[in-house]
């Protein structure tokens, strides 16, 4: 207390670029089921506010459309690693040509997890051709079927029962969407599990920042240092992939106790980002205190998108930034550098015993 924190700064430097805050919009798939503008709304909102936007491989808009909506903003591309090298290279080239500066490689979704609620309803938008627009707009992927790439916008609202009805009725457009949805799933969630040596292919063919998403253990965090990656995202995929996975904040706590990781971070060799569970400003501050350099915000801005489109996303971002800024001052800090990595000096872990 009694710290003159009247003037505060949320500035954060990541991979040599200074950003106005430590918040990044996390990759969220199939946004076309949430709002008619799909990924274009958050891409635009992020660009206006100077917040990095991470585009999902499972987007309902093409790489080119998202880049246009993001304007001069900072944009990264999240890769669900395709089964074949030719499609992988095509996507990497498109991302690079459209101003995506970082490649976020998701490690925990080589196949889709066991999701009972989706299974009970046979709910799979991909199967109806929604969330496969990166594939439908890819020249290499579409050439396999003798087709030209298309930049399409799926119907909104998405009604999976109506799609099923149209498919069974033989509707040609729906049947085509189902065909390409199935083929794209075979390509990007094929069940082909990659190993560490496979990273060399991505490193060779991607000249920008390379980040691994889905790290949860100290062993994997330290292993990443051997493979020339620029950063890691400690994440459990928002709890959607493995039932019973540990909270990512626990993983962050464990990983940042590693001397190897801390030394790599201090030297600038490794950037540590945090994902899964961020809802408020205090959440952000806790992650930074444990050692993260920035956080990925997911579900809250999706709720804003559902309710209010692009203005809704902007409002959620502004609220989160205001909450973070207020909390920073009330905790007695002037800048994020005062709290980042300070652990016990900034936060206390409470162990409740029943």
mmCIF file of N, CA, C and O in Angstrom, residues 118-130 155 157-179 182:
data_model
loop_
_atom_site.group_PDB
_atom_site.id
_atom_site.type_symbol
_atom_site.label_atom_id
_atom_site.label_comp_id
_atom_site.label_asym_id
_atom_site.label_seq_id
_atom_site.Cartn_x
_atom_site.Cartn_y
_atom_site.Cartn_z
ATOM 1 N N UNK A 118 -21.919 -33.188 -27.087
ATOM 2 C CA UNK A 118 -21.965 -33.144 -28.552
ATOM 3 C C UNK A 118 -22.401 -34.485 -29.123
ATOM 4 O O UNK A 118 -23.175 -34.553 -30.088
ATOM 5 N N UNK A 119 -21.904 -35.561 -28.510
ATOM 6 C CA UNK A 119 -22.229 -36.889 -29.014
ATOM 7 C C UNK A 119 -23.713 -37.210 -28.842
ATOM 8 O O UNK A 119 -24.338 -37.826 -29.715
ATOM 9 N N UNK A 120 -24.293 -36.772 -27.731
ATOM 10 C CA UNK A 120 -25.716 -37.047 -27.479
ATOM 11 C C UNK A 120 -26.607 -36.443 -28.554
ATOM 12 O O UNK A 120 -27.660 -36.985 -28.887
ATOM 13 N N UNK A 121 -26.166 -35.308 -29.096
ATOM 14 C CA UNK A 121 -26.972 -34.609 -30.103
ATOM 15 C C UNK A 121 -26.426 -34.774 -31.508
ATOM 16 O O UNK A 121 -26.962 -34.178 -32.446
ATOM 17 N N UNK A 122 -25.363 -35.563 -31.652
ATOM 18 C CA UNK A 122 -24.677 -35.675 -32.945
ATOM 19 C C UNK A 122 -24.363 -34.281 -33.469
ATOM 20 O O UNK A 122 -24.534 -33.977 -34.647
ATOM 21 N N UNK A 123 -23.891 -33.423 -32.542
ATOM 22 C CA UNK A 123 -23.643 -32.013 -32.876
ATOM 23 C C UNK A 123 -22.218 -31.855 -33.389
ATOM 24 O O UNK A 123 -21.259 -31.934 -32.634
ATOM 25 N N UNK A 124 -22.088 -31.633 -34.686
ATOM 26 C CA UNK A 124 -20.772 -31.522 -35.306
ATOM 27 C C UNK A 124 -20.879 -30.565 -36.496
ATOM 28 O O UNK A 124 -21.076 -30.986 -37.634
ATOM 29 N N UNK A 125 -20.771 -29.250 -36.224
ATOM 30 C CA UNK A 125 -20.889 -28.285 -37.325
ATOM 31 C C UNK A 125 -19.934 -28.565 -38.483
ATOM 32 O O UNK A 125 -20.297 -28.343 -39.647
ATOM 33 N N UNK A 126 -18.714 -29.063 -38.169
ATOM 34 C CA UNK A 126 -17.760 -29.371 -39.234
ATOM 35 C C UNK A 126 -18.377 -30.326 -40.252
ATOM 36 O O UNK A 126 -18.157 -30.204 -41.460
ATOM 37 N N UNK A 127 -19.130 -31.298 -39.732
ATOM 38 C CA UNK A 127 -19.742 -32.292 -40.607
ATOM 39 C C UNK A 127 -20.756 -31.711 -41.569
ATOM 40 O O UNK A 127 -21.094 -32.333 -42.582
ATOM 41 N N UNK A 128 -21.253 -30.517 -41.245
ATOM 42 C CA UNK A 128 -22.181 -29.823 -42.134
ATOM 43 C C UNK A 128 -21.476 -28.734 -42.949
ATOM 44 O O UNK A 128 -22.129 -27.904 -43.584
ATOM 45 N N UNK A 129 -20.144 -28.719 -42.876
ATOM 46 C CA UNK A 129 -19.404 -27.747 -43.662
ATOM 47 C C UNK A 129 -19.258 -26.390 -43.016
ATOM 48 O O UNK A 129 -18.912 -25.409 -43.685
ATOM 49 N N UNK A 130 -19.476 -26.314 -41.700
ATOM 50 C CA UNK A 130 -19.338 -25.045 -40.979
ATOM 51 C C UNK A 130 -18.065 -25.115 -40.126
ATOM 52 O O UNK A 130 -17.919 -26.020 -39.306
ATOM 53 N N UNK A 155 -24.496 -20.408 -43.589
ATOM 54 C CA UNK A 155 -25.784 -19.851 -43.179
ATOM 55 C C UNK A 155 -25.795 -19.568 -41.675
ATOM 56 O O UNK A 155 -25.235 -20.322 -40.876
ATOM 57 N N UNK A 157 -28.764 -18.283 -38.660
ATOM 58 C CA UNK A 157 -28.205 -19.157 -37.615
ATOM 59 C C UNK A 157 -28.010 -20.586 -38.102
ATOM 60 O O UNK A 157 -28.666 -21.028 -39.046
ATOM 61 N N UNK A 158 -27.089 -21.273 -37.446
ATOM 62 C CA UNK A 158 -26.802 -22.661 -37.783
ATOM 63 C C UNK A 158 -27.825 -23.562 -37.100
ATOM 64 O O UNK A 158 -27.959 -23.561 -35.880
ATOM 65 N N UNK A 159 -28.542 -24.329 -37.893
ATOM 66 C CA UNK A 159 -29.562 -25.246 -37.381
ATOM 67 C C UNK A 159 -29.170 -26.660 -37.797
ATOM 68 O O UNK A 159 -29.407 -27.075 -38.931
ATOM 69 N N UNK A 160 -28.555 -27.408 -36.863
ATOM 70 C CA UNK A 160 -28.016 -28.720 -37.238
ATOM 71 C C UNK A 160 -29.127 -29.710 -37.587
ATOM 72 O O UNK A 160 -28.941 -30.585 -38.449
ATOM 73 N N UNK A 161 -30.291 -29.574 -36.955
ATOM 74 C CA UNK A 161 -31.382 -30.494 -37.273
ATOM 75 C C UNK A 161 -31.915 -30.240 -38.682
ATOM 76 O O UNK A 161 -32.240 -31.177 -39.420
ATOM 77 N N UNK A 162 -31.962 -28.952 -39.072
ATOM 78 C CA UNK A 162 -32.396 -28.628 -40.423
ATOM 79 C C UNK A 162 -31.366 -29.112 -41.448
ATOM 80 O O UNK A 162 -31.730 -29.599 -42.530
ATOM 81 N N UNK A 163 -30.088 -28.993 -41.104
ATOM 82 C CA UNK A 163 -29.042 -29.493 -42.002
ATOM 83 C C UNK A 163 -29.179 -31.003 -42.202
ATOM 84 O O UNK A 163 -29.019 -31.509 -43.316
ATOM 85 N N UNK A 164 -29.459 -31.717 -41.127
ATOM 86 C CA UNK A 164 -29.662 -33.159 -41.241
ATOM 87 C C UNK A 164 -30.859 -33.467 -42.144
ATOM 88 O O UNK A 164 -30.816 -34.391 -42.976
ATOM 89 N N UNK A 165 -31.929 -32.690 -41.973
ATOM 90 C CA UNK A 165 -33.127 -32.916 -42.779
ATOM 91 C C UNK A 165 -32.836 -32.692 -44.261
ATOM 92 O O UNK A 165 -33.236 -33.489 -45.121
ATOM 93 N N UNK A 166 -32.129 -31.597 -44.552
ATOM 94 C CA UNK A 166 -31.799 -31.296 -45.939
ATOM 95 C C UNK A 166 -30.892 -32.360 -46.548
ATOM 96 O O UNK A 166 -31.044 -32.738 -47.722
ATOM 97 N N UNK A 167 -29.968 -32.855 -45.742
ATOM 98 C CA UNK A 167 -29.063 -33.901 -46.231
ATOM 99 C C UNK A 167 -29.847 -35.159 -46.601
ATOM 100 O O UNK A 167 -29.651 -35.746 -47.679
ATOM 101 N N UNK A 168 -30.732 -35.573 -45.712
ATOM 102 C CA UNK A 168 -31.518 -36.783 -45.958
ATOM 103 C C UNK A 168 -32.470 -36.603 -47.132
ATOM 104 O O UNK A 168 -32.825 -37.576 -47.815
ATOM 105 N N UNK A 169 -32.867 -35.346 -47.368
ATOM 106 C CA UNK A 169 -33.772 -35.061 -48.490
ATOM 107 C C UNK A 169 -33.030 -34.971 -49.819
ATOM 108 O O UNK A 169 -33.652 -34.789 -50.870
ATOM 109 N N UNK A 170 -31.702 -35.068 -49.747
ATOM 110 C CA UNK A 170 -30.915 -35.063 -50.966
ATOM 111 C C UNK A 170 -30.546 -33.681 -51.477
ATOM 112 O O UNK A 170 -30.157 -33.535 -52.642
ATOM 113 N N UNK A 171 -30.641 -32.661 -50.614
ATOM 114 C CA UNK A 171 -30.293 -31.302 -51.039
ATOM 115 C C UNK A 171 -28.834 -31.258 -51.489
ATOM 116 O O UNK A 171 -27.917 -31.616 -50.734
ATOM 117 N N UNK A 172 -28.607 -30.797 -52.730
ATOM 118 C CA UNK A 172 -27.273 -30.867 -53.333
ATOM 119 C C UNK A 172 -26.255 -29.999 -52.580
ATOM 120 O O UNK A 172 -25.121 -30.429 -52.331
ATOM 121 N N UNK A 173 -26.630 -28.777 -52.216
ATOM 122 C CA UNK A 173 -25.711 -27.877 -51.512
ATOM 123 C C UNK A 173 -25.302 -28.461 -50.166
ATOM 124 O O UNK A 173 -24.125 -28.417 -49.776
ATOM 125 N N UNK A 174 -26.264 -29.022 -49.454
ATOM 126 C CA UNK A 174 -25.979 -29.601 -48.144
ATOM 127 C C UNK A 174 -25.093 -30.832 -48.267
ATOM 128 O O UNK A 174 -24.159 -31.022 -47.484
ATOM 129 N N UNK A 175 -25.374 -31.658 -49.257
ATOM 130 C CA UNK A 175 -24.561 -32.856 -49.447
ATOM 131 C C UNK A 175 -23.111 -32.503 -49.798
ATOM 132 O O UNK A 175 -22.178 -33.163 -49.350
ATOM 133 N N UNK A 176 -22.935 -31.456 -50.573
ATOM 134 C CA UNK A 176 -21.581 -31.017 -50.904
ATOM 135 C C UNK A 176 -20.877 -30.511 -49.649
ATOM 136 O O UNK A 176 -19.694 -30.807 -49.428
ATOM 137 N N UNK A 177 -21.584 -29.758 -48.822
ATOM 138 C CA UNK A 177 -21.000 -29.238 -47.589
ATOM 139 C C UNK A 177 -20.593 -30.379 -46.658
ATOM 140 O O UNK A 177 -19.521 -30.340 -46.034
ATOM 141 N N UNK A 178 -21.419 -31.407 -46.563
ATOM 142 C CA UNK A 178 -21.108 -32.565 -45.732
ATOM 143 C C UNK A 178 -19.878 -33.296 -46.274
ATOM 144 O O UNK A 178 -18.999 -33.716 -45.509
ATOM 145 N N UNK A 179 -19.802 -33.431 -47.604
ATOM 146 C CA UNK A 179 -18.652 -34.105 -48.202
ATOM 147 C C UNK A 179 -17.358 -33.381 -47.850
ATOM 148 O O UNK A 179 -16.397 -33.995 -47.365
ATOM 149 N N UNK A 182 -16.415 -33.564 -44.148
ATOM 150 C CA UNK A 182 -15.809 -34.848 -43.796
ATOM 151 C C UNK A 182 -14.360 -34.924 -44.266
ATOM 152 O O UNK A 182 -13.469 -35.374 -43.529
#
